[in-house]
CSV table of C-alpha atoms and ligand atoms in Angstrom, one decimal:
chain,number,residue,atom,x,y,z
A,1,MET,CA,73.1,113.3,-80.9
A,2,THR,CA,70.9,116.1,-79.7
A,3,ALA,CA,72.6,117.9,-76.8
A,4,ALA,CA,71.0,118.5,-73.4
A,5,ARG,CA,70.5,122.2,-72.9
A,6,ILE,CA,72.3,123.6,-69.9
A,7,ASP,CA,69.8,125.8,-68.1
A,8,GLY,CA,71.9,128.8,-67.0
A,9,LYS,CA,68.8,130.6,-65.7
A,10,ALA,CA,67.9,127.8,-63.4
A,11,VAL,CA,71.5,127.3,-62.2
A,12,ALA,CA,71.8,131.1,-61.6
A,13,ALA,CA,68.5,131.1,-59.7
A,14,SER,CA,69.7,128.3,-57.4
A,15,ILE,CA,73.0,130.2,-56.7
A,16,ARG,CA,71.0,133.3,-55.9
A,17,ALA,CA,68.7,131.3,-53.6
A,18,GLN,CA,71.9,129.9,-51.8
A,19,VAL,CA,73.2,133.5,-51.5
A,20,GLY,CA,69.9,134.6,-50.0
A,21,LYS,CA,70.0,131.8,-47.4
A,22,ALA,CA,73.6,132.7,-46.6
A,23,VAL,CA,72.9,136.4,-46.2
A,24,ALA,CA,70.0,135.6,-43.8
A,25,SER,CA,72.5,133.7,-41.6
A,26,LEU,CA,75.1,136.5,-41.4
A,27,PRO,CA,75.4,138.8,-38.4
A,28,SER,CA,74.6,141.8,-40.7
A,29,GLN,CA,73.7,142.7,-44.2
A,30,PRO,CA,76.6,142.8,-46.8
A,31,THR,CA,76.6,145.9,-49.0
A,32,LEU,CA,77.5,146.2,-52.7
A,33,ALA,CA,78.4,149.6,-54.0
A,34,VAL,CA,77.7,150.1,-57.7
A,35,VAL,CA,79.4,153.0,-59.6
A,36,LEU,CA,77.9,153.9,-62.9
A,37,VAL,CA,79.6,156.6,-65.0
A,38,GLY,CA,77.5,158.3,-67.7
A,39,GLU,CA,74.3,157.4,-69.4
A,40,ASP,CA,75.1,154.3,-71.6
A,41,PRO,CA,71.7,152.6,-72.0
A,42,ALA,CA,73.0,149.0,-71.9
A,43,SER,CA,75.1,149.8,-68.7
A,44,GLN,CA,72.0,151.4,-67.1
A,45,VAL,CA,70.0,148.1,-67.8
A,46,TYR,CA,72.8,146.0,-66.3
A,47,VAL,CA,73.2,148.2,-63.2
A,48,ARG,CA,69.4,148.1,-62.6
A,49,SER,CA,69.4,144.3,-62.7
A,50,LYS,CA,72.4,144.1,-60.4
A,51,ILE,CA,70.8,146.4,-57.9
A,52,ARG,CA,67.5,144.6,-58.0
A,53,MET,CA,69.0,141.2,-57.6
A,54,THR,CA,71.3,142.4,-54.8
A,55,GLU,CA,68.3,143.6,-52.9
A,56,GLU,CA,66.3,140.4,-53.7
A,57,VAL,CA,68.9,138.3,-51.9
A,58,GLY,CA,68.7,140.5,-48.9
A,59,MET,CA,71.9,142.6,-49.4
A,60,ARG,CA,72.1,146.3,-49.3
A,61,SER,CA,73.1,148.1,-52.5
A,62,VAL,CA,74.3,151.7,-52.7
A,63,HIS,CA,74.3,153.3,-56.1
A,64,HIS,CA,76.7,156.1,-57.2
A,65,ARG,CA,75.6,157.5,-60.5
A,66,VAL,CA,78.1,160.1,-61.8
A,67,PRO,CA,78.1,162.2,-65.0
A,68,ASP,CA,80.5,161.3,-67.8
A,69,THR,CA,82.1,164.7,-67.3
A,70,ILE,CA,83.7,163.3,-64.0
A,71,SER,CA,87.5,163.6,-64.0
A,72,GLN,CA,89.7,160.6,-63.5
A,73,ALA,CA,90.9,162.1,-60.2
A,74,ASP,CA,87.3,162.5,-58.9
A,75,LEU,CA,86.3,159.0,-60.0
A,76,GLU,CA,89.4,157.5,-58.3
A,77,ALA,CA,88.6,159.6,-55.2
A,78,LEU,CA,85.0,158.2,-55.1
A,79,ILE,CA,86.5,154.6,-55.3
A,80,THR,CA,88.9,155.5,-52.5
A,81,SER,CA,86.0,156.7,-50.3
A,82,LEU,CA,84.2,153.4,-50.9
A,83,ASN,CA,87.4,151.5,-50.0
A,84,GLU,CA,87.4,153.4,-46.7
A,85,ASP,CA,83.7,153.0,-46.0
A,86,GLU,CA,83.4,150.2,-43.4
A,87,GLU,CA,79.9,149.5,-44.5
A,88,VAL,CA,80.8,148.7,-48.1
A,89,ASP,CA,81.8,145.0,-48.8
A,90,GLY,CA,82.0,145.0,-52.6
A,91,ILE,CA,82.7,147.7,-55.2
A,92,LEU,CA,81.5,147.2,-58.8
A,93,LEU,CA,82.6,149.7,-61.4
A,94,GLN,CA,80.3,149.3,-64.4
A,95,LEU,CA,82.3,148.9,-67.6
A,96,PRO,CA,82.9,150.2,-70.2
A,97,LEU,CA,83.7,153.7,-68.9
A,98,PRO,CA,83.0,156.7,-71.2
A,99,ASP,CA,85.8,157.8,-73.5
A,100,GLY,CA,88.5,159.8,-71.8
A,101,LEU,CA,88.5,157.8,-68.6
A,102,ASP,CA,91.1,155.2,-67.9
A,103,SER,CA,89.3,152.0,-66.7
A,104,ASP,CA,92.5,150.1,-65.9
A,105,ALA,CA,93.7,152.9,-63.5
A,106,ALA,CA,90.2,153.2,-62.0
A,107,ILE,CA,89.9,149.4,-61.4
A,108,GLU,CA,93.3,149.4,-59.8
A,109,LYS,CA,92.0,151.9,-57.2
A,110,ILE,CA,89.5,149.3,-55.9
A,111,HIS,CA,90.8,147.6,-52.8
A,112,PRO,CA,91.4,143.9,-53.6
A,113,ASP,CA,89.3,142.9,-50.5
A,114,LYS,CA,86.3,144.6,-52.2
A,115,ASP,CA,87.1,143.6,-55.8
A,116,VAL,CA,83.9,141.6,-56.4
A,117,ASP,CA,84.5,141.7,-60.1
A,118,GLY,CA,87.9,140.0,-59.6
A,119,LEU,CA,89.5,142.4,-62.1
A,120,THR,CA,92.3,144.1,-60.1
A,121,GLU,CA,95.9,143.0,-60.7
A,122,THR,CA,96.0,141.5,-57.2
A,123,SER,CA,92.9,139.3,-57.9
A,124,ALA,CA,94.4,138.3,-61.3
A,125,GLY,CA,97.8,137.6,-59.7
A,126,ARG,CA,96.2,135.4,-57.0
A,127,LEU,CA,94.4,133.5,-59.8
A,128,VAL,CA,97.6,132.9,-61.7
A,129,LEU,CA,99.3,131.8,-58.5
A,130,GLY,CA,96.5,129.4,-57.6
A,131,LYS,CA,95.7,131.2,-54.4
A,132,SER,CA,92.1,131.7,-53.2
A,133,GLY,CA,90.5,135.0,-53.9
A,134,LEU,CA,87.7,136.8,-55.6
A,135,THR,CA,87.5,135.4,-59.2
A,136,PRO,CA,85.9,137.1,-62.2
A,137,CYS,CA,82.2,136.5,-62.4
A,138,THR,CA,81.5,135.4,-66.0
A,139,PRO,CA,84.4,132.8,-66.1
A,140,THR,CA,83.4,131.5,-62.7
A,141,GLY,CA,79.9,131.0,-64.1
A,142,CYS,CA,81.4,129.0,-67.0
A,143,VAL,CA,83.1,126.5,-64.6
A,144,ILE,CA,79.9,126.2,-62.5
A,145,LEU,CA,77.8,125.4,-65.7
A,146,ALA,CA,80.4,122.9,-66.9
A,147,LYS,CA,80.2,121.2,-63.5
A,148,SER,CA,76.4,121.3,-63.5
A,149,ALA,CA,76.5,119.2,-66.7
A,150,LEU,CA,79.5,117.0,-66.2
A,151,GLY,CA,79.7,116.7,-62.4
A,152,ASP,CA,82.1,118.3,-59.9
A,153,ASP,CA,85.2,116.4,-61.1
A,154,LEU,CA,86.5,118.0,-64.3
A,155,SER,CA,90.0,116.7,-63.9
A,156,GLY,CA,91.7,115.5,-67.1
A,157,LYS,CA,89.1,117.1,-69.4
A,158,HIS,CA,90.6,119.0,-72.3
A,159,VAL,CA,89.2,122.5,-72.3
A,160,VAL,CA,89.7,124.7,-75.3
A,161,VAL,CA,88.9,128.4,-74.5
A,162,VAL,CA,88.6,130.5,-77.7
A,163,GLY,CA,89.5,134.0,-76.7
A,164,ARG,CA,92.2,135.5,-74.4
A,165,SER,CA,90.6,138.6,-73.0
A,166,ILE,CA,91.4,139.7,-69.5
A,167,LEU,CA,87.7,139.8,-68.7
A,168,VAL,CA,86.8,136.3,-70.0
A,169,GLY,CA,89.2,134.1,-71.9
A,170,LYS,CA,92.3,134.2,-69.7
A,171,PRO,CA,90.6,133.9,-66.3
A,172,ALA,CA,88.3,131.1,-67.7
A,173,ALA,CA,91.4,129.2,-68.8
A,174,LEU,CA,93.0,129.6,-65.3
A,175,LEU,CA,89.8,128.6,-63.5
A,176,PHE,CA,89.6,125.4,-65.6
A,177,LEU,CA,93.3,124.8,-64.9
A,178,ALA,CA,92.6,125.1,-61.2
A,179,GLU,CA,90.0,122.3,-61.7
A,180,ASN,CA,92.9,120.1,-63.1
A,181,CYS,CA,91.7,120.4,-66.6
A,182,THR,CA,94.2,120.4,-69.5
A,183,VAL,CA,93.7,123.8,-71.0
A,184,THR,CA,94.4,125.2,-74.5
A,185,ILE,CA,93.8,128.9,-75.1
A,186,ALA,CA,93.0,129.8,-78.8
A,187,HIS,CA,92.8,133.3,-80.3
A,188,SER,CA,92.7,135.1,-83.6
A,189,SER,CA,96.2,133.8,-84.7
A,190,THR,CA,95.5,130.1,-83.8
A,191,ALA,CA,96.1,127.8,-86.8
A,192,ASP,CA,93.4,125.5,-87.8
A,193,LEU,CA,90.9,126.5,-85.1
A,194,PRO,CA,88.2,124.0,-86.2
A,195,ALA,CA,90.6,121.1,-85.8
A,196,LEU,CA,91.8,122.3,-82.4
A,197,CYS,CA,88.2,122.8,-81.2
A,198,ARG,CA,87.4,119.2,-82.2
A,199,THR,CA,89.9,118.0,-79.5
A,200,ALA,CA,87.9,119.7,-76.7
A,201,ASP,CA,85.9,117.9,-74.1
A,202,ILE,CA,84.7,121.3,-73.0
A,203,LEU,CA,84.7,124.0,-75.6
A,204,VAL,CA,84.4,127.6,-74.4
A,205,PRO,CA,83.9,130.2,-77.2
A,206,ALA,CA,84.5,133.7,-75.9
A,207,VAL,CA,85.1,135.6,-79.0
A,208,GLY,CA,82.3,138.0,-79.9
A,209,ARG,CA,81.6,136.6,-83.4
A,210,ALA,CA,78.1,135.4,-84.1
A,211,GLN,CA,77.7,131.7,-84.6
A,212,MET,CA,81.4,131.3,-85.6
A,213,VAL,CA,81.7,127.8,-84.0
A,214,LYS,CA,80.0,125.3,-86.3
A,215,GLY,CA,78.8,121.8,-85.6
A,216,ASP,CA,81.8,120.2,-87.3
A,217,TRP,CA,84.1,122.0,-84.9
A,218,VAL,CA,82.7,120.1,-82.0
A,219,LYS,CA,83.8,116.6,-80.8
A,220,PRO,CA,80.9,114.2,-80.5
A,221,GLY,CA,79.7,114.2,-76.9
A,222,ALA,CA,81.6,117.4,-75.9
A,223,CYS,CA,80.2,120.1,-73.7
A,224,VAL,CA,79.9,123.6,-75.2
A,225,ILE,CA,79.8,126.6,-72.8
A,226,ASP,CA,79.1,129.6,-75.1
A,227,VAL,CA,80.1,132.9,-73.6
A,228,GLY,CA,79.4,135.1,-76.7
A,229,ILE,CA,76.5,137.5,-76.8
A,230,ASN,CA,75.9,138.9,-80.3
A,231,ARG,CA,72.9,140.7,-81.7
A,232,ILE,CA,72.0,139.8,-85.3
A,233,ASP,CA,69.2,140.7,-87.7
A,234,ALA,CA,66.1,138.6,-87.3
A,235,PRO,CA,63.9,139.3,-90.4
A,236,GLU,CA,61.8,136.2,-89.5
A,237,LYS,CA,60.6,138.2,-86.5
A,238,GLY,CA,59.6,141.2,-88.5
A,239,GLU,CA,61.3,144.1,-90.3
A,240,GLY,CA,64.1,145.7,-88.3
A,241,LYS,CA,63.9,143.0,-85.6
A,242,THR,CA,67.0,141.5,-84.0
A,243,ARG,CA,67.9,138.6,-81.7
A,244,LEU,CA,70.7,137.5,-79.5
A,245,VAL,CA,73.0,134.6,-80.5
A,246,GLY,CA,76.2,133.1,-79.1
A,247,ASP,CA,79.5,132.5,-80.7
A,248,ALA,CA,78.4,128.9,-81.4
A,249,ASP,CA,75.9,128.0,-84.1
A,250,PHE,CA,73.5,126.5,-81.5
A,251,ASP,CA,71.5,124.2,-83.8
A,252,GLY,CA,74.6,122.8,-85.6
A,253,CYS,CA,76.6,122.3,-82.4
A,254,ALA,CA,73.6,120.8,-80.5
A,255,GLU,CA,73.5,118.0,-83.1
A,256,VAL,CA,77.0,116.9,-82.1
A,257,ALA,CA,77.6,117.9,-78.5
A,258,ALA,CA,76.2,116.2,-75.4
A,259,HIS,CA,75.7,119.4,-73.5
A,260,ILE,CA,75.4,123.0,-74.6
A,261,THR,CA,74.4,126.4,-73.1
A,262,PRO,CA,71.8,128.5,-75.0
A,263,VAL,CA,72.2,132.2,-75.7
A,264,PRO,CA,70.3,133.9,-74.1
A,265,GLY,CA,69.8,131.9,-70.9
A,266,GLY,CA,73.2,130.2,-70.5
A,267,VAL,CA,76.3,132.0,-69.3
A,268,GLY,CA,74.6,135.4,-69.2
A,269,PRO,CA,72.5,134.9,-66.0
A,270,MET,CA,75.5,133.4,-64.2
A,271,THR,CA,77.4,136.7,-64.2
A,272,ILE,CA,75.2,138.5,-61.7
A,273,ALA,CA,74.7,135.3,-59.6
A,274,CYS,CA,78.5,135.0,-59.2
A,275,LEU,CA,78.8,138.8,-58.4
A,276,LEU,CA,76.3,138.3,-55.5
A,277,ARG,CA,78.2,135.3,-54.3
A,278,ASN,CA,81.5,137.2,-54.5
A,279,THR,CA,80.0,140.0,-52.4
A,280,VAL,CA,79.1,137.6,-49.6
A,281,LEU,CA,82.5,136.0,-49.8
A,282,ALA,CA,84.2,139.5,-49.7
A,283,ALA,CA,82.0,140.4,-46.6
A,284,CYS,CA,82.9,137.2,-44.8
A,285,ALA,CA,86.7,137.6,-45.5
A,286,ARG,CA,86.8,141.3,-44.5
A,287,ARG,CA,84.6,141.0,-41.4
A,288,GLY,CA,86.0,137.7,-40.2
A,289,TRP,CA,82.8,135.8,-40.5
A,290,ASP,CA,82.7,132.1,-41.4
A,291,VAL,CA,81.6,131.5,-45.0
A,292,PRO,CA,78.0,130.0,-44.8
A,293,ALA,CA,77.7,126.4,-45.9
A,294,GLY,CA,76.7,126.0,-49.6
A,295,LEU,CA,78.6,128.9,-51.0
B,301,LIG,P1,87.2,140.6,-76.5
B,301,LIG,O1,86.9,141.3,-77.8
B,301,LIG,O2,87.9,141.4,-75.5
B,301,LIG,O3,88.1,139.3,-76.9
B,301,LIG,C1,87.8,138.5,-77.9
B,301,LIG,C2,88.8,137.4,-78.1
B,301,LIG,O4,88.4,136.6,-79.2
B,301,LIG,C3,90.2,137.9,-78.3
B,301,LIG,O5,91.1,137.2,-77.5
B,301,LIG,C4,90.4,137.6,-79.8
B,301,LIG,O6,91.8,137.2,-80.1
B,301,LIG,C5,89.5,136.4,-80.0
B,301,LIG,N1,89.1,136.3,-81.4
B,301,LIG,C6,88.6,137.3,-82.2
B,301,LIG,N2,88.4,136.8,-83.4
B,301,LIG,C7,88.8,135.5,-83.4
B,301,LIG,C8,88.8,134.5,-84.4
B,301,LIG,N3,88.3,134.7,-85.7
B,301,LIG,N4,89.2,133.3,-84.1
B,301,LIG,C9,89.7,133.0,-82.8
B,301,LIG,N5,89.7,134.0,-81.8
B,301,LIG,C10,89.2,135.2,-82.2
B,301,LIG,O7,85.8,140.0,-76.0
B,301,LIG,P2,85.4,139.6,-74.5
B,301,LIG,O8,86.3,138.5,-74.1
B,301,LIG,O9,85.2,140.7,-73.7
B,301,LIG,O10,84.0,138.9,-74.9
B,301,LIG,C11,83.8,137.8,-75.7
B,301,LIG,C12,82.4,137.6,-75.9
B,301,LIG,O11,81.8,137.3,-74.7
B,301,LIG,C13,81.6,138.7,-76.5
B,301,LIG,O12,80.5,138.2,-77.3
B,301,LIG,C14,80.9,139.3,-75.2
B,301,LIG,O13,79.7,140.0,-75.5
B,301,LIG,C15,80.7,138.1,-74.4
B,301,LIG,N6,80.6,138.4,-73.0
B,301,LIG,C16,79.6,137.8,-72.3
B,301,LIG,C17,79.4,137.9,-71.0
B,301,LIG,C18,78.3,137.2,-70.3
B,301,LIG,O14,77.9,137.6,-69.2
B,301,LIG,N7,77.8,136.1,-70.9
B,301,LIG,C19,80.3,138.8,-70.2
B,301,LIG,C20,81.4,139.3,-71.0
B,301,LIG,C21,81.5,139.1,-72.3
B,301,LIG,P3,93.0,138.2,-80.1
B,301,LIG,O15,93.4,138.3,-78.6
B,301,LIG,O16,94.0,137.5,-80.9
B,301,LIG,O17,92.6,139.5,-80.7
């Protein structure tokens, strides 16, 4: 079997298009505030893309760029001021924060109504309780991609999520559970991981280990949603060159699976698309607007 490739770029583009339509139908423009602390080059790239795509869908973005010398108290005061700003619908604190700053404490300052990354304890608690709310962007993207391949009804599917981080693994497991899947969470102490993975209808590696999941870990006909983003040497492209790969060995897994996400171009593009969608949902909830159809 050669798996169908799940085109995350195309699915993300269609979500952004839906968000753009939704924004045009709202009484006023939602606003996303992005806080970037320090000069981390990768964070700067992510923030630039987030701002560009926010503006492309017709929303307003405000950018707060602060030096890595900012104190915890001043960072939290900035977040508090954004909580109080009536114009701001969503607050995104770009992670990781520079050493010396406490990201958990800073995230907790974000008002849950504006928590478009879905990372506050209130958002996490609502997810555990099965209540509606703003859900973390990358895991939400995983569920949308699985549905794009398998259809909207995922009930009864066995999902194995490999990884239990707060950012990805745990919320992904809870989101698949909310879709009535049967969910197993695996981690670094899981016994016989390959055998467990072979029981998955939907396999979601979220580990951060390049090409760890091999073809013989995959049940024939399964759907692989690869969250991992790992940079490896690519001497075939020239000396010193590198390339991005996922946590799954794409070629080996594609021989066995029915559907698989590529890296890059799979889960990655979904994260920003879901952030933009969350910003519209946050604006509608806070301002008492009806959620536009299609979101
Ligand atoms: P973390 O390092 O926070 O978590 C990794 C998880 O993998 C842990 O739960 C760990 O288990 C588990 N793990 C580590 N080694 C093994 C192993 N040998 N066998 C089984 N489980 C193992 O990473 P994140 O969750 O933040 O990210 C995971 C991957 O997803 C990374 O590659 C990251 O770059 C990528 N990512 C991609 C995003 C996107 O937009 N596509 C967004 C966010 C992340 P334990 O808890 O026992 O230590």
